[in-house]
mmCIF file of C-alpha atoms in Angstrom:
data_model
loop_
_atom_site.group_PDB
_atom_site.id
_atom_site.type_symbol
_atom_site.label_atom_id
_atom_site.label_comp_id
_atom_site.label_asym_id
_atom_site.label_seq_id
_atom_site.Cartn_x
_atom_site.Cartn_y
_atom_site.Cartn_z
ATOM 1 C CA MET P 10 -32.805 6.098 33.311
ATOM 2 C CA VAL P 11 -31.236 2.644 32.972
ATOM 3 C CA THR P 12 -30.709 3.230 29.237
ATOM 4 C CA LEU P 13 -29.019 6.556 29.986
ATOM 5 C CA LEU P 14 -26.650 4.974 32.521
ATOM 6 C CA ILE P 15 -25.707 2.072 30.241
ATOM 7 C CA GLY P 16 -25.029 4.449 27.354
ATOM 8 C CA ALA P 17 -22.925 6.718 29.566
ATOM 9 C CA GLY P 18 -20.962 3.732 30.857
ATOM 10 C CA LEU P 19 -20.145 2.544 27.332
ATOM 11 C CA ILE P 20 -19.030 6.028 26.287
ATOM 12 C CA ILE P 21 -16.828 6.386 29.394
ATOM 13 C CA LEU P 22 -15.229 3.005 28.661
ATOM 14 C CA GLY P 23 -14.633 4.157 25.099
ATOM 15 C CA ILE P 24 -12.922 7.327 26.305
ATOM 16 C CA MET P 25 -10.702 5.254 28.592
ATOM 17 C CA VAL P 26 -9.713 3.003 25.681
ATOM 18 C CA ILE P 27 -8.958 6.023 23.486
ATOM 19 C CA ALA P 28 -6.843 7.614 26.225
ATOM 20 C CA HIS P 29 -4.842 4.399 26.729
ATOM 21 C CA ASP P 30 -4.319 3.427 23.063
ATOM 22 C CA ARG P 31 -6.844 4.368 20.404
ATOM 23 C CA ARG P 32 -5.462 1.886 17.864
ATOM 24 C CA THR P 33 -8.277 -0.629 18.336
ATOM 25 C CA LEU P 34 -11.778 -1.201 17.019
ATOM 26 C CA LEU P 35 -13.050 -0.677 20.570
ATOM 27 C CA SER P 36 -12.189 3.031 20.272
ATOM 28 C CA GLY P 37 -15.070 3.301 17.823
ATOM 29 C CA LEU P 38 -17.298 0.413 18.940
ATOM 30 C CA LEU P 39 -17.810 1.434 22.577
ATOM 31 C CA PRO P 40 -18.760 5.108 21.939
ATOM 32 C CA PHE P 41 -20.978 4.030 19.032
ATOM 33 C CA LEU P 42 -22.841 1.479 21.161
ATOM 34 C CA GLY P 43 -23.197 4.102 23.883
ATOM 35 C CA LEU P 44 -24.789 6.598 21.500
ATOM 36 C CA LEU P 45 -26.976 3.888 20.011
ATOM 37 C CA THR P 46 -28.136 2.867 23.499
ATOM 38 C CA TRP P 47 -29.168 6.453 24.226
ATOM 39 C CA LEU P 48 -30.953 6.779 20.909
ATOM 40 C CA THR P 49 -32.969 3.592 21.361
ATOM 41 C CA GLY P 50 -34.895 5.557 23.970
ATOM 42 C CA LEU P 51 -36.383 7.655 21.170
ATOM 43 C CA THR P 52 -39.932 7.054 19.976
ATOM 44 C CA PRO P 53 -40.307 5.297 17.663
ATOM 45 C CA VAL P 54 -37.316 3.050 18.316
ATOM 46 C CA TRP P 55 -36.712 2.349 14.629
ATOM 47 C CA LEU P 56 -35.795 6.024 14.069
ATOM 48 C CA ALA P 57 -32.480 5.593 15.888
ATOM 49 C CA SER P 58 -31.782 2.290 14.169
ATOM 50 C CA THR P 59 -32.519 3.746 10.744
ATOM 51 C CA LEU P 60 -30.334 6.818 11.277
ATOM 52 C CA PHE P 61 -27.266 5.197 12.814
ATOM 53 C CA VAL P 62 -27.287 1.533 11.834
ATOM 54 C CA ILE P 63 -29.130 1.169 8.550
ATOM 55 C CA ILE P 64 -28.869 4.106 6.153
ATOM 56 C CA LEU P 65 -25.109 4.751 6.293
ATOM 57 C CA PRO P 66 -23.860 1.139 6.020
ATOM 58 C CA LEU P 67 -26.509 0.165 3.475
ATOM 59 C CA GLY P 68 -25.819 3.205 1.347
ATOM 60 C CA ILE P 69 -22.060 2.627 1.372
ATOM 61 C CA LEU P 70 -22.280 -1.128 0.870
ATOM 62 C CA GLY P 71 -24.920 -0.960 -1.863
ATOM 63 C CA GLU P 72 -23.150 1.821 -3.743
ATOM 64 C CA VAL P 73 -19.795 0.038 -3.592
ATOM 65 C CA LEU P 74 -21.193 -3.311 -4.736
ATOM 66 C CA THR P 75 -23.149 -1.714 -7.574
ATOM 67 C CA HIS P 76 -20.116 0.271 -8.734
ATOM 68 C CA ASP P 77 -17.881 -2.802 -8.588
ATOM 69 C CA GLY P 78 -20.374 -4.796 -10.619
ATOM 70 C CA TYR P 79 -20.640 -2.073 -13.266
ATOM 71 C CA TRP P 80 -16.842 -1.733 -13.400
ATOM 72 C CA LEU P 81 -16.339 -5.492 -13.788
ATOM 73 C CA LEU P 82 -18.936 -5.745 -16.572
ATOM 74 C CA SER P 83 -17.623 -2.708 -18.448
ATOM 75 C CA ARG P 84 -13.991 -3.822 -18.230
ATOM 76 C CA TYR P 85 -14.189 -7.607 -18.537
ATOM 77 C CA GLY P 86 -17.547 -8.118 -20.239
ATOM 78 C CA THR P 87 -20.298 -10.500 -19.185
ATOM 79 C CA SER P 88 -19.414 -12.434 -16.046
ATOM 80 C CA ALA P 89 -21.258 -14.053 -13.151
ATOM 81 C CA LYS P 90 -19.180 -12.087 -10.662
ATOM 82 C CA GLY P 91 -20.015 -8.764 -12.314
ATOM 83 C CA TYR P 92 -23.744 -9.455 -12.329
ATOM 84 C CA PHE P 93 -23.588 -10.729 -8.757
ATOM 85 C CA PHE P 94 -22.105 -7.435 -7.526
ATOM 86 C CA LEU P 95 -24.365 -5.287 -9.695
ATOM 87 C CA VAL P 96 -27.623 -7.019 -8.739
ATOM 88 C CA GLY P 97 -26.550 -7.604 -5.149
ATOM 89 C CA GLY P 98 -25.666 -3.950 -4.657
ATOM 90 C CA PHE P 99 -28.983 -2.844 -6.091
ATOM 91 C CA LEU P 100 -30.911 -5.211 -3.793
ATOM 92 C CA VAL P 101 -28.961 -3.988 -0.767
ATOM 93 C CA MET P 102 -29.937 -0.375 -1.532
ATOM 94 C CA VAL P 103 -33.588 -1.377 -2.070
ATOM 95 C CA PHE P 104 -33.556 -2.981 1.383
ATOM 96 C CA ALA P 105 -33.108 0.387 3.128
ATOM 97 C CA PRO P 106 -36.638 1.855 2.655
ATOM 98 C CA LEU P 107 -38.142 -1.547 3.510
ATOM 99 C CA PHE P 108 -36.421 -1.671 6.887
ATOM 100 C CA PRO P 109 -39.198 0.019 8.926
ATOM 101 C CA VAL P 110 -41.748 -2.392 7.430
ATOM 102 C CA LEU P 111 -39.570 -5.389 8.266
ATOM 103 C CA LEU P 112 -39.239 -4.146 11.835
ATOM 104 C CA LEU P 113 -43.008 -4.388 12.214
ATOM 105 C CA LEU P 114 -42.691 -8.106 11.393
ATOM 106 C CA TRP P 115 -39.765 -8.597 13.780
ATOM 107 C CA ARG P 116 -41.733 -10.413 16.443
ATOM 108 C CA SER P 117 -43.778 -12.631 14.163
ATOM 109 C CA VAL P 118 -41.473 -13.850 11.372
ATOM 110 C CA LEU P 119 -38.296 -15.739 12.335
ATOM 111 C CA THR P 120 -36.764 -15.282 8.878
ATOM 112 C CA VAL P 121 -37.093 -11.509 9.185
ATOM 113 C CA LYS P 122 -35.557 -11.596 12.666
ATOM 114 C CA LEU P 123 -32.613 -13.586 11.364
ATOM 115 C CA MET P 124 -32.085 -11.282 8.379
ATOM 116 C CA LEU P 125 -32.247 -8.095 10.443
ATOM 117 C CA ALA P 126 -30.009 -9.500 13.164
ATOM 118 C CA ILE P 127 -27.307 -10.547 10.673
ATOM 119 C CA TYR P 128 -27.431 -7.216 8.917
ATOM 120 C CA GLY P 129 -27.484 -5.318 12.214
ATOM 121 C CA TYR P 130 -24.300 -7.050 13.325
ATOM 122 C CA VAL P 131 -22.530 -6.281 10.054
ATOM 123 C CA ALA P 132 -23.791 -2.688 10.114
ATOM 124 C CA VAL P 133 -22.513 -2.116 13.651
ATOM 125 C CA LEU P 134 -19.073 -3.396 12.594
ATOM 126 C CA ILE P 135 -19.038 -1.026 9.615
ATOM 127 C CA ASP P 136 -20.096 1.976 11.702
ATOM 128 C CA ALA P 137 -17.641 1.153 14.489
ATOM 129 C CA TYR P 138 -14.800 0.731 11.988
ATOM 130 C CA LEU P 139 -15.571 4.100 10.397
ATOM 131 C CA LEU P 140 -15.762 5.834 13.793
ATOM 132 C CA ALA P 141 -12.512 4.211 14.980
ATOM 133 C CA THR P 142 -10.835 5.426 11.778
ATOM 134 C CA VAL P 143 -12.039 8.977 12.406
ATOM 135 C CA ILE P 144 -10.833 8.853 16.012
ATOM 136 C CA ASN P 145 -7.398 7.618 14.938
ATOM 137 C CA ALA P 146 -7.215 10.429 12.367
ATOM 138 C CA LEU P 147 -7.524 13.116 15.053
ATOM 139 C CA PRO P 148 -4.707 15.725 15.134
ATOM 140 C CA LEU P 149 -1.290 14.533 16.266
ATOM 141 C CA THR P 150 -0.262 15.053 19.873
ATOM 142 C CA ILE P 151 3.448 14.255 19.382
ATOM 143 C CA LYS P 152 6.423 15.848 17.662
ATOM 144 C CA PRO P 153 7.756 13.040 15.469
ATOM 145 C CA THR P 154 11.338 11.880 15.300
ATOM 146 C CA LYS P 155 10.453 9.331 12.592
ATOM 147 C CA ILE P 156 7.879 9.704 9.810
ATOM 148 C CA LEU P 157 6.937 6.340 8.310
ATOM 149 C CA ILE P 158 5.272 6.618 4.888
ATOM 150 C CA LEU P 159 3.632 3.430 3.637
ATOM 151 C CA GLY P 160 3.945 2.581 -0.036
ATOM 152 C CA ALA P 161 1.228 1.944 -2.594
ATOM 153 C CA GLY P 162 1.295 0.334 -6.017
ATOM 154 C CA LEU P 163 3.267 2.110 -8.722
ATOM 155 C CA ILE P 164 1.333 3.226 -11.790
ATOM 156 C CA LYS P 165 3.150 2.737 -15.116
ATOM 157 C CA GLY P 166 6.380 2.419 -13.162
ATOM 158 C CA GLY P 167 5.950 5.716 -11.310
ATOM 159 C CA VAL P 168 4.244 7.287 -8.335
ATOM 160 C CA GLY P 169 0.462 7.079 -8.769
ATOM 161 C CA PRO P 170 -2.229 9.364 -7.277
ATOM 162 C CA VAL P 171 -2.655 7.401 -4.024
ATOM 163 C CA LEU P 172 1.060 7.137 -3.309
ATOM 164 C CA ARG P 173 1.618 10.758 -4.344
ATOM 165 C CA ARG P 174 -0.859 11.958 -1.729
ATOM 166 C CA ARG P 175 0.793 9.855 0.949
ATOM 167 C CA LEU P 176 4.170 11.308 0.026
ATOM 168 C CA LEU P 177 2.919 14.893 -0.037
ATOM 169 C CA GLY P 178 1.288 14.387 3.367
ATOM 170 C CA GLY P 179 4.487 12.944 4.818
ATOM 171 C CA LEU P 180 6.681 15.632 3.279
ATOM 172 C CA ALA P 181 4.401 18.386 4.585
ATOM 173 C CA LEU P 182 4.826 16.916 8.068
ATOM 174 C CA TYR P 183 8.587 16.737 7.517
ATOM 175 C CA GLN P 184 8.623 20.457 6.657
ATOM 176 C CA ARG P 185 7.105 21.120 10.087
ATOM 177 C CA PHE P 186 9.614 18.828 11.816
ATOM 178 C CA PRO P 187 12.782 18.906 9.666
ATOM 179 C CA LYS P 188 14.843 17.059 12.293
ATOM 180 C CA ALA P 189 12.723 13.944 11.825
ATOM 181 C CA GLU P 190 13.812 11.066 9.590
ATOM 182 C CA LEU P 191 11.656 9.831 6.731
ATOM 183 C CA ILE P 192 11.186 6.071 6.365
ATOM 184 C CA MET P 193 9.975 5.065 2.911
ATOM 185 C CA SER P 194 8.416 1.608 3.138
ATOM 186 C CA GLY P 195 7.431 -0.454 0.105
ATOM 187 C CA GLY P 196 8.775 -3.495 -1.719
ATOM 188 C CA GLN P 197 8.539 -4.524 -5.354
ATOM 189 C CA GLY P 198 5.409 -6.180 -6.709
ATOM 190 C CA ASP P 199 5.332 -8.601 -9.620
ATOM 191 C CA ASP P 200 4.100 -5.847 -11.954
ATOM 192 C CA GLU P 201 6.454 -3.136 -10.700
ATOM 193 C CA PRO P 202 9.836 -2.305 -12.288
ATOM 194 C CA GLU P 203 11.381 -1.306 -8.954
ATOM 195 C CA PRO P 204 10.564 -1.259 -5.232
ATOM 196 C CA GLU P 205 7.996 1.341 -4.257
ATOM 197 C CA ALA P 206 10.406 2.788 -1.692
ATOM 198 C CA VAL P 207 12.915 3.592 -4.452
ATOM 199 C CA ALA P 208 10.304 5.576 -6.385
ATOM 200 C CA MET P 209 9.271 7.273 -3.129
ATOM 201 C CA HIS P 210 12.884 8.180 -2.417
ATOM 202 C CA ARG P 211 13.268 9.705 -5.871
ATOM 203 C CA PHE P 212 10.080 11.732 -5.389
ATOM 204 C CA ALA P 213 11.299 13.071 -2.027
ATOM 205 C CA ARG P 214 14.714 13.990 -3.395
ATOM 206 C CA GLN P 215 13.067 15.909 -6.251
ATOM 207 C CA LYS P 216 11.149 17.858 -3.605
ATOM 208 C CA GLY P 217 14.395 18.891 -1.945
ATOM 209 C CA VAL P 218 14.620 16.423 0.936
ATOM 210 C CA PRO P 219 18.297 15.719 1.761
ATOM 211 C CA GLU P 220 19.615 12.196 1.309
ATOM 212 C CA SER P 221 20.631 12.013 4.958
ATOM 213 C CA ALA P 222 17.001 12.358 6.076
ATOM 214 C CA ILE P 223 15.690 9.320 4.153
ATOM 215 C CA ARG P 224 15.723 5.632 5.057
ATOM 216 C CA LEU P 225 14.563 2.959 2.616
ATOM 217 C CA GLU P 226 12.700 -0.271 3.391
ATOM 218 C CA THR P 227 12.389 -2.294 0.174
ATOM 219 C CA ASN P 228 11.569 -5.833 1.349
ATOM 220 C CA SER P 229 7.918 -5.577 2.401
ATOM 221 C CA THR P 230 5.092 -7.178 0.435
ATOM 222 C CA ASN P 231 2.021 -6.009 2.384
ATOM 223 C CA THR P 232 0.928 -3.793 5.259
ATOM 224 C CA ALA P 233 2.026 -6.255 7.945
ATOM 225 C CA THR P 234 5.541 -6.551 6.545
ATOM 226 C CA ASN P 235 5.688 -2.767 6.022
ATOM 227 C CA LEU P 236 5.691 -2.484 9.800
ATOM 228 C CA SER P 237 7.837 -5.505 10.616
ATOM 229 C CA GLU P 238 10.536 -4.494 8.111
ATOM 230 C CA ALA P 239 10.473 -0.783 9.029
ATOM 231 C CA LYS P 240 11.048 -1.601 12.703
ATOM 232 C CA ARG P 241 14.787 -1.848 12.150
ATOM 233 C CA PHE P 242 14.901 1.918 11.580
ATOM 234 C CA ILE P 243 12.916 2.693 14.747
ATOM 235 C CA ASN P 244 14.420 2.967 18.232
ATOM 236 C CA SER P 245 12.545 2.478 21.480
ATOM 237 C CA GLY P 246 12.541 6.196 22.278
ATOM 238 C CA ASP P 247 11.361 7.361 18.855
ATOM 239 C CA ARG P 248 8.111 9.232 18.377
ATOM 240 C CA VAL P 249 6.697 7.768 15.179
ATOM 241 C CA VAL P 250 3.984 9.084 12.884
ATOM 242 C CA LEU P 251 2.626 6.619 10.340
ATOM 243 C CA VAL P 252 1.401 8.244 7.107
ATOM 244 C CA THR P 253 -1.063 6.467 4.859
ATOM 245 C CA SER P 254 -4.422 6.886 3.096
ATOM 246 C CA ASP P 255 -7.522 7.560 5.198
ATOM 247 C CA TYR P 256 -9.159 4.238 4.314
ATOM 248 C CA HIS P 257 -5.957 2.356 5.180
ATOM 249 C CA LEU P 258 -5.161 4.118 8.456
ATOM 250 C CA LEU P 259 -6.841 1.961 11.103
ATOM 251 C CA ARG P 260 -5.596 -1.411 9.831
ATOM 252 C CA SER P 261 -2.072 -0.013 9.493
ATOM 253 C CA LEU P 262 -2.147 1.240 13.076
ATOM 254 C CA LEU P 263 -3.473 -2.117 14.278
ATOM 255 C CA TYR P 264 -0.513 -3.847 12.630
ATOM 256 C CA ALA P 265 1.818 -1.284 14.194
ATOM 257 C CA ARG P 266 0.357 -2.063 17.604
ATOM 258 C CA ARG P 267 0.853 -5.798 17.017
ATOM 259 C CA GLN P 268 4.461 -5.183 15.976
ATOM 260 C CA GLY P 269 5.110 -3.124 19.104
ATOM 261 C CA VAL P 270 5.616 0.114 17.154
ATOM 262 C CA ASN P 271 4.326 2.956 19.307
ATOM 263 C CA CYS P 272 2.964 5.532 16.879
ATOM 264 C CA GLN P 273 0.179 7.856 15.861
ATOM 265 C CA GLY P 274 -1.372 8.058 12.428
ATOM 266 C CA LEU P 275 -1.649 10.789 9.831
ATOM 267 C CA ALA P 276 -4.535 10.119 7.447
ATOM 268 C CA VAL P 277 -4.130 11.412 3.910
ATOM 269 C CA HIS P 278 -7.391 12.214 2.147
ATOM 270 C CA THR P 279 -8.365 10.068 -0.833
ATOM 271 C CA PRO P 280 -10.201 12.261 -3.352
ATOM 272 C CA HIS P 281 -12.481 9.792 -5.156
ATOM 273 C CA PHE P 282 -15.552 8.941 -3.066
ATOM 274 C CA THR P 283 -16.362 5.661 -4.791
ATOM 275 C CA PHE P 284 -12.769 4.443 -4.563
ATOM 276 C CA THR P 285 -12.634 5.392 -0.874
ATOM 277 C CA CYS P 286 -15.883 3.554 -0.086
ATOM 278 C CA ASN P 287 -14.662 0.512 -1.981
ATOM 279 C CA ALA P 288 -11.359 0.595 -0.145
ATOM 280 C CA PHE P 289 -13.027 0.956 3.265
ATOM 281 C CA ILE P 290 -15.146 -2.130 2.594
ATOM 282 C CA ARG P 291 -12.052 -4.085 1.553
ATOM 283 C CA GLU P 292 -10.200 -2.876 4.667
ATOM 284 C CA LEU P 293 -13.040 -4.016 6.912
ATOM 285 C CA GLY P 294 -13.030 -7.376 5.129
ATOM 286 C CA ALA P 295 -9.295 -7.698 5.746
ATOM 287 C CA TYR P 296 -9.837 -6.756 9.397
ATOM 288 C CA THR P 297 -12.451 -9.479 9.901
ATOM 289 C CA ILE P 298 -10.148 -12.037 8.266
ATOM 290 C CA ILE P 299 -7.393 -11.080 10.702
ATOM 291 C CA HIS P 300 -9.823 -11.216 13.640
ATOM 292 C CA ARG P 301 -11.636 -14.418 12.685
ATOM 293 C CA TYR P 302 -13.365 -14.643 16.054
ATOM 294 C CA LEU P 303 -15.686 -11.831 14.955
ATOM 295 C CA ILE P 304 -17.536 -14.148 12.545
ATOM 296 C CA PRO P 305 -18.491 -16.944 15.019
ATOM 297 C CA LEU P 306 -19.143 -14.322 17.695
ATOM 298 C CA GLY P 307 -21.550 -12.573 15.351
ATOM 299 C CA LEU P 308 -23.363 -15.801 14.532
ATOM 300 C CA VAL P 309 -23.792 -16.603 18.225
ATOM 301 C CA LEU P 310 -25.181 -13.127 18.916
ATOM 302 C CA VAL P 311 -27.556 -13.383 15.946
ATOM 303 C CA ILE P 312 -28.937 -16.735 17.148
ATOM 304 C CA ILE P 313 -29.430 -15.380 20.679
ATOM 305 C CA LEU P 314 -31.254 -12.295 19.383
ATOM 306 C CA CYS P 315 -33.519 -14.388 17.171
ATOM 307 C CA LEU P 316 -34.482 -16.692 20.046
ATOM 308 C CA ILE P 317 -35.367 -13.864 22.421
#
């Protein structure tokens, strides 16, 4: 009964966060912890842990690391980094079927407790990040007056597959709301012949979008400056929809929240599974770098769990 009440309380708090502003990791973390609390009442307990904390993060992490290692070795030849990712990814995937056995040793071997606690913390972050991304990709509830499309690297001087999908998603939304303005946001990288926003503008014009409907932001160098530079085209009363790739959505919305840009997100599907998994892991890494308190907090929690 206590487990049921705690789980319900966490889920209710999560719903309240989502209703107020879903652009936070808490929108995924609180409901996830609530469900996990309910499921720990199952017998045996490790069933819930295996289903919701172990298999998904381990599978994604191991597959991504293994793929990255193979890609590095095939493209750049023998390297310590390539072998590290390849072997490390393989070992991570092997860890999954051993998890139930390690749980049996939880009480008796401190090393096992430490290993499982560290992994459990990382796994919860991964699951919460994925759930928060899904929640922020729910259907729009506003009629936009501004559609902000975030740039991506140009390929051979032109619009590549990732950027093309973002543009098509934004233009499809513009067709539904033709009175909205399009903001193309993307500066010029060292390996790019022109700002990304210029190539995006050309793409939109070729699709029949009138010049008067397009605004260009060409000074940004990353996601944070995408938002800070695009703010000059956004008024306080605007209803903004931010368009970007699914893996990139949550971090972009978090930056928008920090910049005071009130918006909702439109997630554009990324077709290649391995690329998407890789990108999600990189996005989570970037998130933890931004929120550095998560690392010491995790270590404190791990130590407490191991001493119990």
